[in-house]
Tab-separated table of C-alpha atoms in Angstrom:
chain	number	residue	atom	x	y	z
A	1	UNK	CA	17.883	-17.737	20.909
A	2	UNK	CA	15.032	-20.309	20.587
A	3	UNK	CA	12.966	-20.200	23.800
A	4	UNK	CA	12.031	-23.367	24.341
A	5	UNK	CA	9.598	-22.521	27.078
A	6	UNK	CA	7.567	-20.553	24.159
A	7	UNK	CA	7.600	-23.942	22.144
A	8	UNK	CA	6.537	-26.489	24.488
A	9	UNK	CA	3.338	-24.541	25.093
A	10	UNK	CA	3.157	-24.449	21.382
A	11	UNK	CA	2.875	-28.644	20.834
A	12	UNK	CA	0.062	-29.137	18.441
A	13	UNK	CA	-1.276	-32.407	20.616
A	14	UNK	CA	-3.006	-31.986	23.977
A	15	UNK	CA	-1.492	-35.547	25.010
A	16	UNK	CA	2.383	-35.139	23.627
A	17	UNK	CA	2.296	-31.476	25.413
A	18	UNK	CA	2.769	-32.966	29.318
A	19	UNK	CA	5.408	-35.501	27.613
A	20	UNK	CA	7.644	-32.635	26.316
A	21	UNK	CA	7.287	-30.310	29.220
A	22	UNK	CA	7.913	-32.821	30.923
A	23	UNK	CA	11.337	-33.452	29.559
A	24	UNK	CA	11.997	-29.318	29.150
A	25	UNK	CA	11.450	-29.600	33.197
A	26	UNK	CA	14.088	-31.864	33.509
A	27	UNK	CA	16.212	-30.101	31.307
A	28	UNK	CA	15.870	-26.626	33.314
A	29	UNK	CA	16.896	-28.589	36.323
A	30	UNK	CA	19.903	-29.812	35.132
A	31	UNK	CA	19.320	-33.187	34.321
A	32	UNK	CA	20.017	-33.531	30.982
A	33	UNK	CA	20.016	-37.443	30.526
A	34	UNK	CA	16.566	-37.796	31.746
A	35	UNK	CA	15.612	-35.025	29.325
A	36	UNK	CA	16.721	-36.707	26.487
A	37	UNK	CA	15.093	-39.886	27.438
A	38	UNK	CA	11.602	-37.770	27.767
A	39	UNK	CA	12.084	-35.880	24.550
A	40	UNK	CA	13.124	-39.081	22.258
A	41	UNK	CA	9.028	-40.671	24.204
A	42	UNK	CA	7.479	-37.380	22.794
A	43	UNK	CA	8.904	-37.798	19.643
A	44	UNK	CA	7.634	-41.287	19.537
A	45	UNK	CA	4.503	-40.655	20.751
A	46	UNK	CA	3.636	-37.515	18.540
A	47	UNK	CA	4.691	-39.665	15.335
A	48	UNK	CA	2.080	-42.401	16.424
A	49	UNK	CA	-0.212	-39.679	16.834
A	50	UNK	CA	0.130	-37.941	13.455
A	51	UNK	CA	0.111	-41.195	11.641
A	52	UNK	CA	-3.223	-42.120	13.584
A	53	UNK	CA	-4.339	-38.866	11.968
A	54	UNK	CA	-2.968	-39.631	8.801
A	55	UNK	CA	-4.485	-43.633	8.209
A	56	UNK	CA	-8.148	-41.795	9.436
A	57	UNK	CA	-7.566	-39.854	5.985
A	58	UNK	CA	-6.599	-42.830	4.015
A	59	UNK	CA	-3.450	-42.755	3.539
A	60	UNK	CA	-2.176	-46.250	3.229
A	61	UNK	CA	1.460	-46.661	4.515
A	62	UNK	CA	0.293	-44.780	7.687
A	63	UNK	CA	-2.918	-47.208	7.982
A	64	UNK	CA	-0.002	-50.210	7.662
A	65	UNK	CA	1.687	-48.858	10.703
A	66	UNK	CA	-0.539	-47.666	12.905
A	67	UNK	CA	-2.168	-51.465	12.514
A	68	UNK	CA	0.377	-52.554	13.952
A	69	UNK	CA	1.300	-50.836	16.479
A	70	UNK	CA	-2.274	-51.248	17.758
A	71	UNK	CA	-2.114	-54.935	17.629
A	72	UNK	CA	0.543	-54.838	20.313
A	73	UNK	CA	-0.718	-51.730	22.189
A	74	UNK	CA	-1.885	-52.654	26.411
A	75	UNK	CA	0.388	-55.950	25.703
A	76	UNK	CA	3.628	-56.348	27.932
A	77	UNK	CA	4.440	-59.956	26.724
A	78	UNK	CA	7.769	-60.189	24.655
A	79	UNK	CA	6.302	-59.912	20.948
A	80	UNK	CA	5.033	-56.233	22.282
A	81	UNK	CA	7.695	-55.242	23.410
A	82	UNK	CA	9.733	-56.954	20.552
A	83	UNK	CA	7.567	-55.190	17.770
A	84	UNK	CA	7.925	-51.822	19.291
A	85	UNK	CA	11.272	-52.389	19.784
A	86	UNK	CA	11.034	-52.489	15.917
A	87	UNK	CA	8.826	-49.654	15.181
A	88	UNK	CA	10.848	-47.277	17.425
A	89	UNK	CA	14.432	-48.004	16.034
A	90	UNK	CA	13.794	-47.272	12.069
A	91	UNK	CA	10.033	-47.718	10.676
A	92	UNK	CA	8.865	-44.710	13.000
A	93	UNK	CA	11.204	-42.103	11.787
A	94	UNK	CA	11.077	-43.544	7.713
A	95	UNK	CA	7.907	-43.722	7.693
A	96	UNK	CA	7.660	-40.122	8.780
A	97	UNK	CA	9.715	-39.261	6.066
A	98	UNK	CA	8.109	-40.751	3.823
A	99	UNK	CA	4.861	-39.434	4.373
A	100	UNK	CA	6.864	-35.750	4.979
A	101	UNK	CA	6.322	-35.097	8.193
A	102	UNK	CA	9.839	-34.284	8.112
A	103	UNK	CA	12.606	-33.363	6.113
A	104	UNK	CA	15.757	-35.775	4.935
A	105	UNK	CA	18.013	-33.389	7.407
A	106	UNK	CA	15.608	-33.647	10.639
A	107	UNK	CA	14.958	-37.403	9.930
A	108	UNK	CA	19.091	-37.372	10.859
A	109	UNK	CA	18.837	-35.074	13.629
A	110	UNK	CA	15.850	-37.030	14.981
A	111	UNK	CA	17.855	-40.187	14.853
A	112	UNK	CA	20.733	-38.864	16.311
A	113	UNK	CA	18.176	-38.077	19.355
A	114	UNK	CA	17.152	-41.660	19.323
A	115	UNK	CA	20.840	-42.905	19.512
A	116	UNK	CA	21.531	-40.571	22.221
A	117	UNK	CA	18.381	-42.169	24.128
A	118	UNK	CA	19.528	-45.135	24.004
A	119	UNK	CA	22.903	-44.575	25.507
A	120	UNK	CA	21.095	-42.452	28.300
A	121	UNK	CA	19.093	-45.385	28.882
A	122	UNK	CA	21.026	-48.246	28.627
A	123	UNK	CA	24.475	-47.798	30.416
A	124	UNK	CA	25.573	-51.246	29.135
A	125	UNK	CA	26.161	-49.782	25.585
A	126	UNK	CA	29.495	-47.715	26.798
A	127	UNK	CA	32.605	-48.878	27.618
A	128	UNK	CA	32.996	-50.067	31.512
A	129	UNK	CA	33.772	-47.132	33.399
A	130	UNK	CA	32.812	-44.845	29.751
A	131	UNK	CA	29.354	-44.131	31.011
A	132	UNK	CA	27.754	-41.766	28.394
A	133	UNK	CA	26.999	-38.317	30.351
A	134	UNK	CA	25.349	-35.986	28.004
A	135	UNK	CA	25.777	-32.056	28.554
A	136	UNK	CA	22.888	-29.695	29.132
A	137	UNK	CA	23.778	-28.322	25.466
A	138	UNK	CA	23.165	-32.181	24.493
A	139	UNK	CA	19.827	-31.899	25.897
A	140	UNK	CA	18.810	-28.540	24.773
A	141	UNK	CA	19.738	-29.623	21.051
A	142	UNK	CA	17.397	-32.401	21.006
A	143	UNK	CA	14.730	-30.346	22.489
A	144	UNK	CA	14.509	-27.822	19.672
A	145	UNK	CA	14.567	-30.265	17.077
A	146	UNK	CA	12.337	-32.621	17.989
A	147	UNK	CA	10.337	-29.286	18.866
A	148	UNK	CA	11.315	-27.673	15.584
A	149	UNK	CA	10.595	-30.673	13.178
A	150	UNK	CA	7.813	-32.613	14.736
A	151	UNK	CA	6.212	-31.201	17.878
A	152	UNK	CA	5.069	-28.028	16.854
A	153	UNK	CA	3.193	-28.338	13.785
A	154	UNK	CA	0.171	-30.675	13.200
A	155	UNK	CA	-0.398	-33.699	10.984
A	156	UNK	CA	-0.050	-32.223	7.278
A	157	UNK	CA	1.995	-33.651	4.571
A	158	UNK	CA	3.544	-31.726	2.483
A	159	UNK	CA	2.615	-33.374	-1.261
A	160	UNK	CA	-1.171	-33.680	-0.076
A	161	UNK	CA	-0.859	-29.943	1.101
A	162	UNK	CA	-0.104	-28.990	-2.735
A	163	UNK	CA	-2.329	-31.094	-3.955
A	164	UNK	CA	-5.053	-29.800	-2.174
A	165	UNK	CA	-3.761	-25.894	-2.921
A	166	UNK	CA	-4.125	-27.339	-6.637
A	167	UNK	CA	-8.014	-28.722	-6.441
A	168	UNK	CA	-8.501	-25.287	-4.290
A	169	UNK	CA	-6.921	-22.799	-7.030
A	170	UNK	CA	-9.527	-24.544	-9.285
A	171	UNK	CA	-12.230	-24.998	-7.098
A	172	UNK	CA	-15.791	-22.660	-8.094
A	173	UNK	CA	-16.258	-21.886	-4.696
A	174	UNK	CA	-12.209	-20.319	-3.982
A	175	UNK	CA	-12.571	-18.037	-1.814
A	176	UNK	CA	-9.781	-16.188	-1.808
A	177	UNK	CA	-7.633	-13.727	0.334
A	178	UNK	CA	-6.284	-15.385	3.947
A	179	UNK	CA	-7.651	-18.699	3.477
A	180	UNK	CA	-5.564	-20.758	2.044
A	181	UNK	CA	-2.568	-19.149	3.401
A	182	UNK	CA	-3.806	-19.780	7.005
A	183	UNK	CA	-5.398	-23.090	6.336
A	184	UNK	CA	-2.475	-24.553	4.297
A	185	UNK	CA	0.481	-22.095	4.684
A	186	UNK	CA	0.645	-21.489	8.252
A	187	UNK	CA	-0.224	-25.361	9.605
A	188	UNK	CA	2.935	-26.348	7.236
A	189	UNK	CA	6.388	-24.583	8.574
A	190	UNK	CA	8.369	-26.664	7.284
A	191	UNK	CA	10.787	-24.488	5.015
A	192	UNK	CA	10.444	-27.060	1.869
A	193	UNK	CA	6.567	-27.524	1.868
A	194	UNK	CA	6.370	-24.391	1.962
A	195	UNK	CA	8.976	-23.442	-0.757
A	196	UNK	CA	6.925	-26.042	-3.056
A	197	UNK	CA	3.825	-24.098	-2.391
A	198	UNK	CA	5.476	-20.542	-2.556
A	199	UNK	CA	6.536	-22.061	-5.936
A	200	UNK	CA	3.155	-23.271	-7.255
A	201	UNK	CA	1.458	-20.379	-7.120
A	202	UNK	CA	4.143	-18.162	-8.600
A	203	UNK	CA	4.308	-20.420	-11.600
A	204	UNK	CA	0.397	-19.766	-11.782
A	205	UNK	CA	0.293	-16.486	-11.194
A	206	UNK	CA	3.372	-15.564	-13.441
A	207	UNK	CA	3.462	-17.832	-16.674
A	208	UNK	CA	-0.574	-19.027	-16.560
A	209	UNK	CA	0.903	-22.424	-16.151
A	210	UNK	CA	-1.568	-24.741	-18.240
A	211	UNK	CA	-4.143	-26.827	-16.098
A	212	UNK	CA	-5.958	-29.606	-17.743
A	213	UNK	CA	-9.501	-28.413	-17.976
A	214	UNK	CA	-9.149	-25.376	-16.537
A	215	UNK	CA	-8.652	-21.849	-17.640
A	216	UNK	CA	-5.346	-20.722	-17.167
A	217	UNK	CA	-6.135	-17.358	-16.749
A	218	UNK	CA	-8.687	-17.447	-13.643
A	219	UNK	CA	-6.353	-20.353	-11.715
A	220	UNK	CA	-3.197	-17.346	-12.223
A	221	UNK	CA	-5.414	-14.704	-11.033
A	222	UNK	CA	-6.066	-17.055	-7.610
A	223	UNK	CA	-2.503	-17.472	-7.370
A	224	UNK	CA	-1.752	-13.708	-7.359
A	225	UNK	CA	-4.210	-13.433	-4.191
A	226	UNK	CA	-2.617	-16.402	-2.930
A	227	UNK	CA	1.187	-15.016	-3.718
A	228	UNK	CA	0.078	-11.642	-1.850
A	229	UNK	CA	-1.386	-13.607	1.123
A	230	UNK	CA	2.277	-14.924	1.715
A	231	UNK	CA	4.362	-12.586	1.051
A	232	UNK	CA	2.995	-11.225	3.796
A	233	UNK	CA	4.321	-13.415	5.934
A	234	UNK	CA	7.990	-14.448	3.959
A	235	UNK	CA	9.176	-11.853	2.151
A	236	UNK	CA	12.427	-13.274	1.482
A	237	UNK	CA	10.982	-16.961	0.413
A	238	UNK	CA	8.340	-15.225	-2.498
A	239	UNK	CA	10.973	-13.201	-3.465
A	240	UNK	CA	13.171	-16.096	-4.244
A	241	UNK	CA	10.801	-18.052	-6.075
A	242	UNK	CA	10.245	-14.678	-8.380
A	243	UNK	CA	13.949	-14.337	-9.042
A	244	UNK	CA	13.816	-17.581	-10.056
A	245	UNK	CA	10.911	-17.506	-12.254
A	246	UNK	CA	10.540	-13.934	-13.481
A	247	UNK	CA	12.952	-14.434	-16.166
A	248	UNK	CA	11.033	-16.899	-17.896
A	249	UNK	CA	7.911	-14.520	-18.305
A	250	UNK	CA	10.069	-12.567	-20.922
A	251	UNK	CA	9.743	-15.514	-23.024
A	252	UNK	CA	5.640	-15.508	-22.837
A	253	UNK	CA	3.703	-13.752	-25.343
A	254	UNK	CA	3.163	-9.896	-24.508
A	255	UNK	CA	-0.937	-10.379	-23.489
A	256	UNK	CA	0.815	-13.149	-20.969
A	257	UNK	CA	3.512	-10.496	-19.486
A	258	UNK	CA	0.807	-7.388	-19.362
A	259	UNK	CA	-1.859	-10.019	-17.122
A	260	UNK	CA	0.953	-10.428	-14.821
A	261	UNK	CA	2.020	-7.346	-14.347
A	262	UNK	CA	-1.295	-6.832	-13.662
A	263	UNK	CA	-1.975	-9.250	-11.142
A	264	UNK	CA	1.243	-8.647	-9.654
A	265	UNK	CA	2.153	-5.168	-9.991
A	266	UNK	CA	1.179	-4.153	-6.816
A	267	UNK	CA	3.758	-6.019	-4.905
A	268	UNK	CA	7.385	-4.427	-4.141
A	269	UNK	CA	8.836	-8.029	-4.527
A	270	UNK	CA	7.281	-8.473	-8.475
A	271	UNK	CA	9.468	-4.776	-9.413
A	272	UNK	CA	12.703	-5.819	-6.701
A	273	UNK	CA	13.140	-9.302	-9.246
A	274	UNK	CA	12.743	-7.455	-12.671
A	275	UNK	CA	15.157	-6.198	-15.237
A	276	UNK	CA	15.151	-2.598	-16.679
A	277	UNK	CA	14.255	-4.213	-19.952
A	278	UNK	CA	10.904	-5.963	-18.990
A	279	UNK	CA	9.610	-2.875	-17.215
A	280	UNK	CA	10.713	-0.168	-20.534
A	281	UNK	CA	8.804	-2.956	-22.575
A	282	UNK	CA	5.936	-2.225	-20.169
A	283	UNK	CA	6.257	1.306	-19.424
A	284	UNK	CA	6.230	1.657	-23.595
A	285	UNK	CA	2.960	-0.841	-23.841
A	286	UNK	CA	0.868	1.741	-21.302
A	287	UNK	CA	2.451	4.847	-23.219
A	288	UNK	CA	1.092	2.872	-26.670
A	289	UNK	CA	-2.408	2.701	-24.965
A	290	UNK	CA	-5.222	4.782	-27.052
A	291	UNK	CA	-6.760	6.714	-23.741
A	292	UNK	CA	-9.734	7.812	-26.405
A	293	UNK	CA	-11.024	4.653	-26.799
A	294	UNK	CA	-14.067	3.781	-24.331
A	295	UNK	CA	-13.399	0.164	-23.664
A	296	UNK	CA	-10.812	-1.238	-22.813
A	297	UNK	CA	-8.947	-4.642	-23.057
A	298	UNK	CA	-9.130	-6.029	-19.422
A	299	UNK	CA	-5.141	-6.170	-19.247
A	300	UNK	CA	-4.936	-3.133	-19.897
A	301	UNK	CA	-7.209	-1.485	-17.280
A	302	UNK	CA	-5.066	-4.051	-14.692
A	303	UNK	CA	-1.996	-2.278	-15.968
A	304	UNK	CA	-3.362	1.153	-15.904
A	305	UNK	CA	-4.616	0.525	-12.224
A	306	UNK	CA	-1.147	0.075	-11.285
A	307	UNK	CA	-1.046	3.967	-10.840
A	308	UNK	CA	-2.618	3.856	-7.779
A	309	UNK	CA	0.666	2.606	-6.460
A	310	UNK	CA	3.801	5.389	-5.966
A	311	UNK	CA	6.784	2.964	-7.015
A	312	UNK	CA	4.801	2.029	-9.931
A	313	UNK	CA	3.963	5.510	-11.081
A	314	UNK	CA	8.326	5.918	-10.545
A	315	UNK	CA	8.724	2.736	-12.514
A	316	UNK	CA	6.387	3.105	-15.311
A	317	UNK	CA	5.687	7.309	-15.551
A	318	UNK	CA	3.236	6.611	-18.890
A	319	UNK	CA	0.788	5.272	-16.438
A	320	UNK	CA	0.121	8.746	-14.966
A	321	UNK	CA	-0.634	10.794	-18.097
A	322	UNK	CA	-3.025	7.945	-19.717
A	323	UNK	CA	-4.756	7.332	-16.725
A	324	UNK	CA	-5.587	10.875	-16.833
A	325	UNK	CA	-6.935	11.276	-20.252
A	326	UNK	CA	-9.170	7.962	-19.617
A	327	UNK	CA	-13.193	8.649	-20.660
A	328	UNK	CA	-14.996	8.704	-17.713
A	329	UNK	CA	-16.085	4.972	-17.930
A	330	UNK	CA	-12.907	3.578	-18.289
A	331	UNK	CA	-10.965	5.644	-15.932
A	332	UNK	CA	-13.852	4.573	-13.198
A	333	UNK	CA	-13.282	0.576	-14.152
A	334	UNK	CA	-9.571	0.950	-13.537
A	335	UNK	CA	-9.876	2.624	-10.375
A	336	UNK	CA	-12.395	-0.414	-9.208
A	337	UNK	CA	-9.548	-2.652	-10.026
A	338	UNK	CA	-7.291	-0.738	-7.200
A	339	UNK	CA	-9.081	1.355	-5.316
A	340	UNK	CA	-7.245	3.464	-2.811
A	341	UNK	CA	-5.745	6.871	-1.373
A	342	UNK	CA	-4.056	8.008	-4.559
A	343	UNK	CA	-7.730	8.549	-6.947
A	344	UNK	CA	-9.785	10.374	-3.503
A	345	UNK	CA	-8.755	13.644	-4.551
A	346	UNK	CA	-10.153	13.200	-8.506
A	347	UNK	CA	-13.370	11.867	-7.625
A	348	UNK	CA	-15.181	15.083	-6.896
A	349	UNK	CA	-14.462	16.092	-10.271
A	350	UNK	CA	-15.522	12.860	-11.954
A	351	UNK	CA	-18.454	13.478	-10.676
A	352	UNK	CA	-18.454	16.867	-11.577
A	353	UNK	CA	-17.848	15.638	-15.215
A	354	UNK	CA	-20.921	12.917	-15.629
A	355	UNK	CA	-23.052	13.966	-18.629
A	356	UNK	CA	-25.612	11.414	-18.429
A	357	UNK	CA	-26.983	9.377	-15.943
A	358	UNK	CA	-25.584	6.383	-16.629
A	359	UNK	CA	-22.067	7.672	-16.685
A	360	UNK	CA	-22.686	9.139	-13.445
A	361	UNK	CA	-24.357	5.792	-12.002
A	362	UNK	CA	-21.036	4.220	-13.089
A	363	UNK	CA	-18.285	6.737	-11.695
A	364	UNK	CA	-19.843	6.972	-8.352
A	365	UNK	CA	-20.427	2.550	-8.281
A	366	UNK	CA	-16.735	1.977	-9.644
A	367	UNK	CA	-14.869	4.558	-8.455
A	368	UNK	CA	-16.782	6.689	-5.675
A	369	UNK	CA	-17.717	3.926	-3.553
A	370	UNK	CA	-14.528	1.308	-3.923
A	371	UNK	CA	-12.875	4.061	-2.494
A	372	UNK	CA	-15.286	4.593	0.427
A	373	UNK	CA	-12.577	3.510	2.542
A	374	UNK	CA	-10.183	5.924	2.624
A	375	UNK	CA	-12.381	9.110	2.460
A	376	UNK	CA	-11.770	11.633	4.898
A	377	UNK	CA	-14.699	14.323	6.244
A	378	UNK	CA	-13.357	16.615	3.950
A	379	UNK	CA	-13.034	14.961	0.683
A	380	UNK	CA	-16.657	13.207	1.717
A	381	UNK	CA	-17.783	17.174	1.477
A	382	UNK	CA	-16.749	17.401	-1.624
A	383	UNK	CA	-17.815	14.559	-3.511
A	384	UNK	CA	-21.303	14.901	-2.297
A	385	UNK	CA	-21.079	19.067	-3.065
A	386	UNK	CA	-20.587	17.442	-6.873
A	387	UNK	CA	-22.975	14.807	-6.688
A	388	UNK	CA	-25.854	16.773	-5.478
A	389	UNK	CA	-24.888	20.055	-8.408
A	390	UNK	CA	-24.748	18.196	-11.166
A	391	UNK	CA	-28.594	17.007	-11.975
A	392	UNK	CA	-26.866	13.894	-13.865
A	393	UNK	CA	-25.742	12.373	-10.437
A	394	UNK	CA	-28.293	13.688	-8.947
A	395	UNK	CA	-31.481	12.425	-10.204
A	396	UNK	CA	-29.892	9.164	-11.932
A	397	UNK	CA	-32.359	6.079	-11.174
A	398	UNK	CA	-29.559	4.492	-8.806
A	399	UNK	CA	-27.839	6.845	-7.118
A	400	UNK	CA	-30.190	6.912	-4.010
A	401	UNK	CA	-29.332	3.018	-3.746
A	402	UNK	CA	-25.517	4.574	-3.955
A	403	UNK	CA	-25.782	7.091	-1.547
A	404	UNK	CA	-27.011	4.588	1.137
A	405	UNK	CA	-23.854	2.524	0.740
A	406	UNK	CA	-21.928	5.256	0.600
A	407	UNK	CA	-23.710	6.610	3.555
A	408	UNK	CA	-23.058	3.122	5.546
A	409	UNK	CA	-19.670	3.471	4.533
A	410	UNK	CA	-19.086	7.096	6.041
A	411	UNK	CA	-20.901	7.402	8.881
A	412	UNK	CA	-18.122	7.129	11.173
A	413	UNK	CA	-15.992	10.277	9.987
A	414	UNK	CA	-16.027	13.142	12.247
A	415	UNK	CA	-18.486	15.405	10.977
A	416	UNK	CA	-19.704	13.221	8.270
A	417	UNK	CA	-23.455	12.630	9.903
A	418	UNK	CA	-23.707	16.693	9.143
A	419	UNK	CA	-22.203	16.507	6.058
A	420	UNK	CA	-25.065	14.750	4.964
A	421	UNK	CA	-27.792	16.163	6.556
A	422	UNK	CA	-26.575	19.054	4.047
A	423	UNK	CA	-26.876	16.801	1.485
A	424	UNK	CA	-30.596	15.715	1.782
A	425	UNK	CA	-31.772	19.265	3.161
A	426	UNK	CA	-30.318	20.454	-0.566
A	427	UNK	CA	-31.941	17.017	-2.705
A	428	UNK	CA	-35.087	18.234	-1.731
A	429	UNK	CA	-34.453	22.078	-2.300
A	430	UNK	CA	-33.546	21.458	-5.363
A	431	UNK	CA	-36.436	18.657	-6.508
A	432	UNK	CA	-39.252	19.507	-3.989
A	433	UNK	CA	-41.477	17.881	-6.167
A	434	UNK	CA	-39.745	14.380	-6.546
A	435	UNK	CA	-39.765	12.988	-3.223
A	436	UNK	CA	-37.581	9.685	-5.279
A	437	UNK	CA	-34.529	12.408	-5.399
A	438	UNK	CA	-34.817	13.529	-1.561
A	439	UNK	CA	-32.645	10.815	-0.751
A	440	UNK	CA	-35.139	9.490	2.250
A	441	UNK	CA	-33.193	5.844	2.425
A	442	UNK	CA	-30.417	8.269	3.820
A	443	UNK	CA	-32.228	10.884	5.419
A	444	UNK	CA	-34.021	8.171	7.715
A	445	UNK	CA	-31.021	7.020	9.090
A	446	UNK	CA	-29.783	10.744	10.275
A	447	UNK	CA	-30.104	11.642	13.703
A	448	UNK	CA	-32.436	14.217	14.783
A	449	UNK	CA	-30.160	17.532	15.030
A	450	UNK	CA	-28.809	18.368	18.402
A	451	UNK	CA	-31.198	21.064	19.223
A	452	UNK	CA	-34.515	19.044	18.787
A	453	UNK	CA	-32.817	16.253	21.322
């Protein structure tokens, strides 16, 4: 059950909030006509407010209304109360509409509110003897909607929100991650702006919808970040929109499909809306790839990063075994594309396996310290036992500057701070005369041992 309670103290505007509470006070007391009354002047006076909001951002119709409204505003001669008479029994509600503050289906609830109002109000209007005497149901009704459609959220139209998702998906400076889903997605709750923008970036991320001037490519991997962002907070709405448009990626070229299953691989939802078809066509693309070649196309390294993920590896088992045979290089670059829990226990070994400093340099920047992170004491041991054996990680030119960042990054493990002391006490066993290869950046930072406290 909605607890309305929960929702007053939820109003977006400091100067509707005493308005609605207000009217929630009278409801809880039992007197449901004056609660109605109260909730259809909140409703009002949050509309004015919004469209206030709305004409100091240009937008014309709400500029036209607001003007004049003010005009009449601190008057109590007839014309006043004539035009707000006006205002209040259509333009307020259509023009909220219009602008999509609300929906088609509130805009009739709301109105049915401001019916009920007036027949609370104004006695006269029933039948002699007919008084209307709304129920406590009546007035709990009204509350949530008006709560539900208007009161809650702040002063965002839905077309200008997509619009701006649009300009921000192309934008130089996108930053990525949370914000747009908590700047956009969660100050619109509406169900259909949101659907719209669910939609938009599914399009994007799935089909690299074309965008004048733009490359298609970058604007779909946004989306994907921006797809991920809210999924996590509607499953059931992104999965929708993917049902609906994941059919129409098996008509897209095959470099189109393998970009998309790399940008959205990693989600549940992307595998849930395929068909066994699409994902053998894939599964026989990463079996196809030539795990002897050095470079690799970029869609392909998304694709083979994949395997970090355990209902991938289930869906597409090729993954596994090319993965595995990867040089050195190109293994590293896939695991940079998605780190996490599944490569720690190869790492050591990579390591083990650099023969030549610049291979080395690479595994431990691409592979060893992406997956920082989720390192545990023990597996921390063991990559630096490899690094500090194996003269190619050793004494490569950057793997000091590494093993500070990697030091920064492990720190906090139980046991780690020895774990490294180790380390540096054996860099300079091993090169006494190269102080560059002690590792001092690292050894700096170690506390003194416990005895010399």
């Amino acid at each position: 059950m909605i607890n309305l309670e929960e929702r007053v103290a939820a109003c977006w505007s400091p100067e509707v909030r005493p308005l609605i509470g207000e009217a929630y006070r009278c409801y809880a007391t039992g007197s449901a006509r004056a609660a109605i009354v109260l909730t259809w002047t909140a409703v009002c006076a949050d509309v004015i407010e919004k469209l206030r909001h709305l004409a100091g951002d240009g937008e014309a119709q709400a500029k036209q209304l607001v003007e004049k409204i003010e005009r009449v505003q601190g008057k109590a001669d007839t014309e006043a109360i004539k035009t707000m008479q006006d205002v209040e029994t259509g333009r307020l509600l259509d023009t909220a509409l219009a602008l999509e503050l609300i929906d088609a289906v509130q805009h009739r609830k709301l109105n049915q509110l401001r019916l009920d109002r007036n027949l609370c109000a104004h006695p006269s209007l029933s039948p002699l003897g007919d008084v209307f005497a709304p129920s406590l149901e009546d007035a709990r009704a009204h509350l949530a909607v008006a709560l539900d459609a208007l009161l809650i959220h702040s002063p965002s139209q839905g077309a200008k929100v997509v619009a701006r998702i649009q300009t921000l998906l192309a934008d130089t400076a996108f930053i990525g991650e949370d914000f747009i889903a908590q700047t956009y997605y969660d100050q619109v709750r509406r169900s259909a702006v949101r659907r719209r923008l669910v939609n938009l970036v599914t399009k994007h991320a799935l089909l690299e919808v074309e965008a004048k001037d733009l490359n298609a490519k970058e604007i779909a991997d946004r989306a994907a970040v921006c797809l991920a962002a809210f999924a996590r907070r509607d499953r059931d709405l992104v999965r929708n929109e993917l049902r609906h448009l994941v059919p129409e990626l098996s008509q897209k070229p095959g470099d189109v499909q393998l970009r998309a299953v790399g940008r959205l691989g990693h989600l549940d939802l992307f595998w849930e809306t395929t068909d066994p078809v699409l994902r053998d066509q894939i599964n026989g693309v990463a079996a196809d790839i030539d795990p002897s070649v050095s470079t690799l196309a970029p869609h392909h390294l998304a694709l083979l990063s994949l395997v970090a993920v355990d209902e991938v590896r289930a869906l597409l088992p090729a993954l596994e075994p090319v993965h595995r045979q990867l040089p050195l290089p190109a293994k590293a670059a896939a695991i940079a594309r998605r780190p996490g829990p599944y490569f720690v226990p190869g790492l050591a070994g990579m390591l083990q396996d650099a023969m030549s400093f610049r291979t080395a340099e690479t595994v431990c920047q691409d592979a060893v310290l992406t997956c920082a992170p989720f390192l545990t004491t023990e597996e921390l041991t063991a990559v630096l036992n490899a690094w500090i054996d194996n003269v190619q990680c050793r004494e490569a030119s950057q793997m000091p500057e590494h093993a500070l960042t990697l030091y920064r990054a492990t720190s906090h493990l139980p046991g780690a701070v020895e774990v490294w002391r180790t380390f540096t006490t054996r860099a300079k066993e091993l090169r006494p005369d190269w102080a560059y290869y002690h590792y001092t950046e690292v050894a700096a930072l170690l506390p003194a041992p416990a005895a010399e406290q």
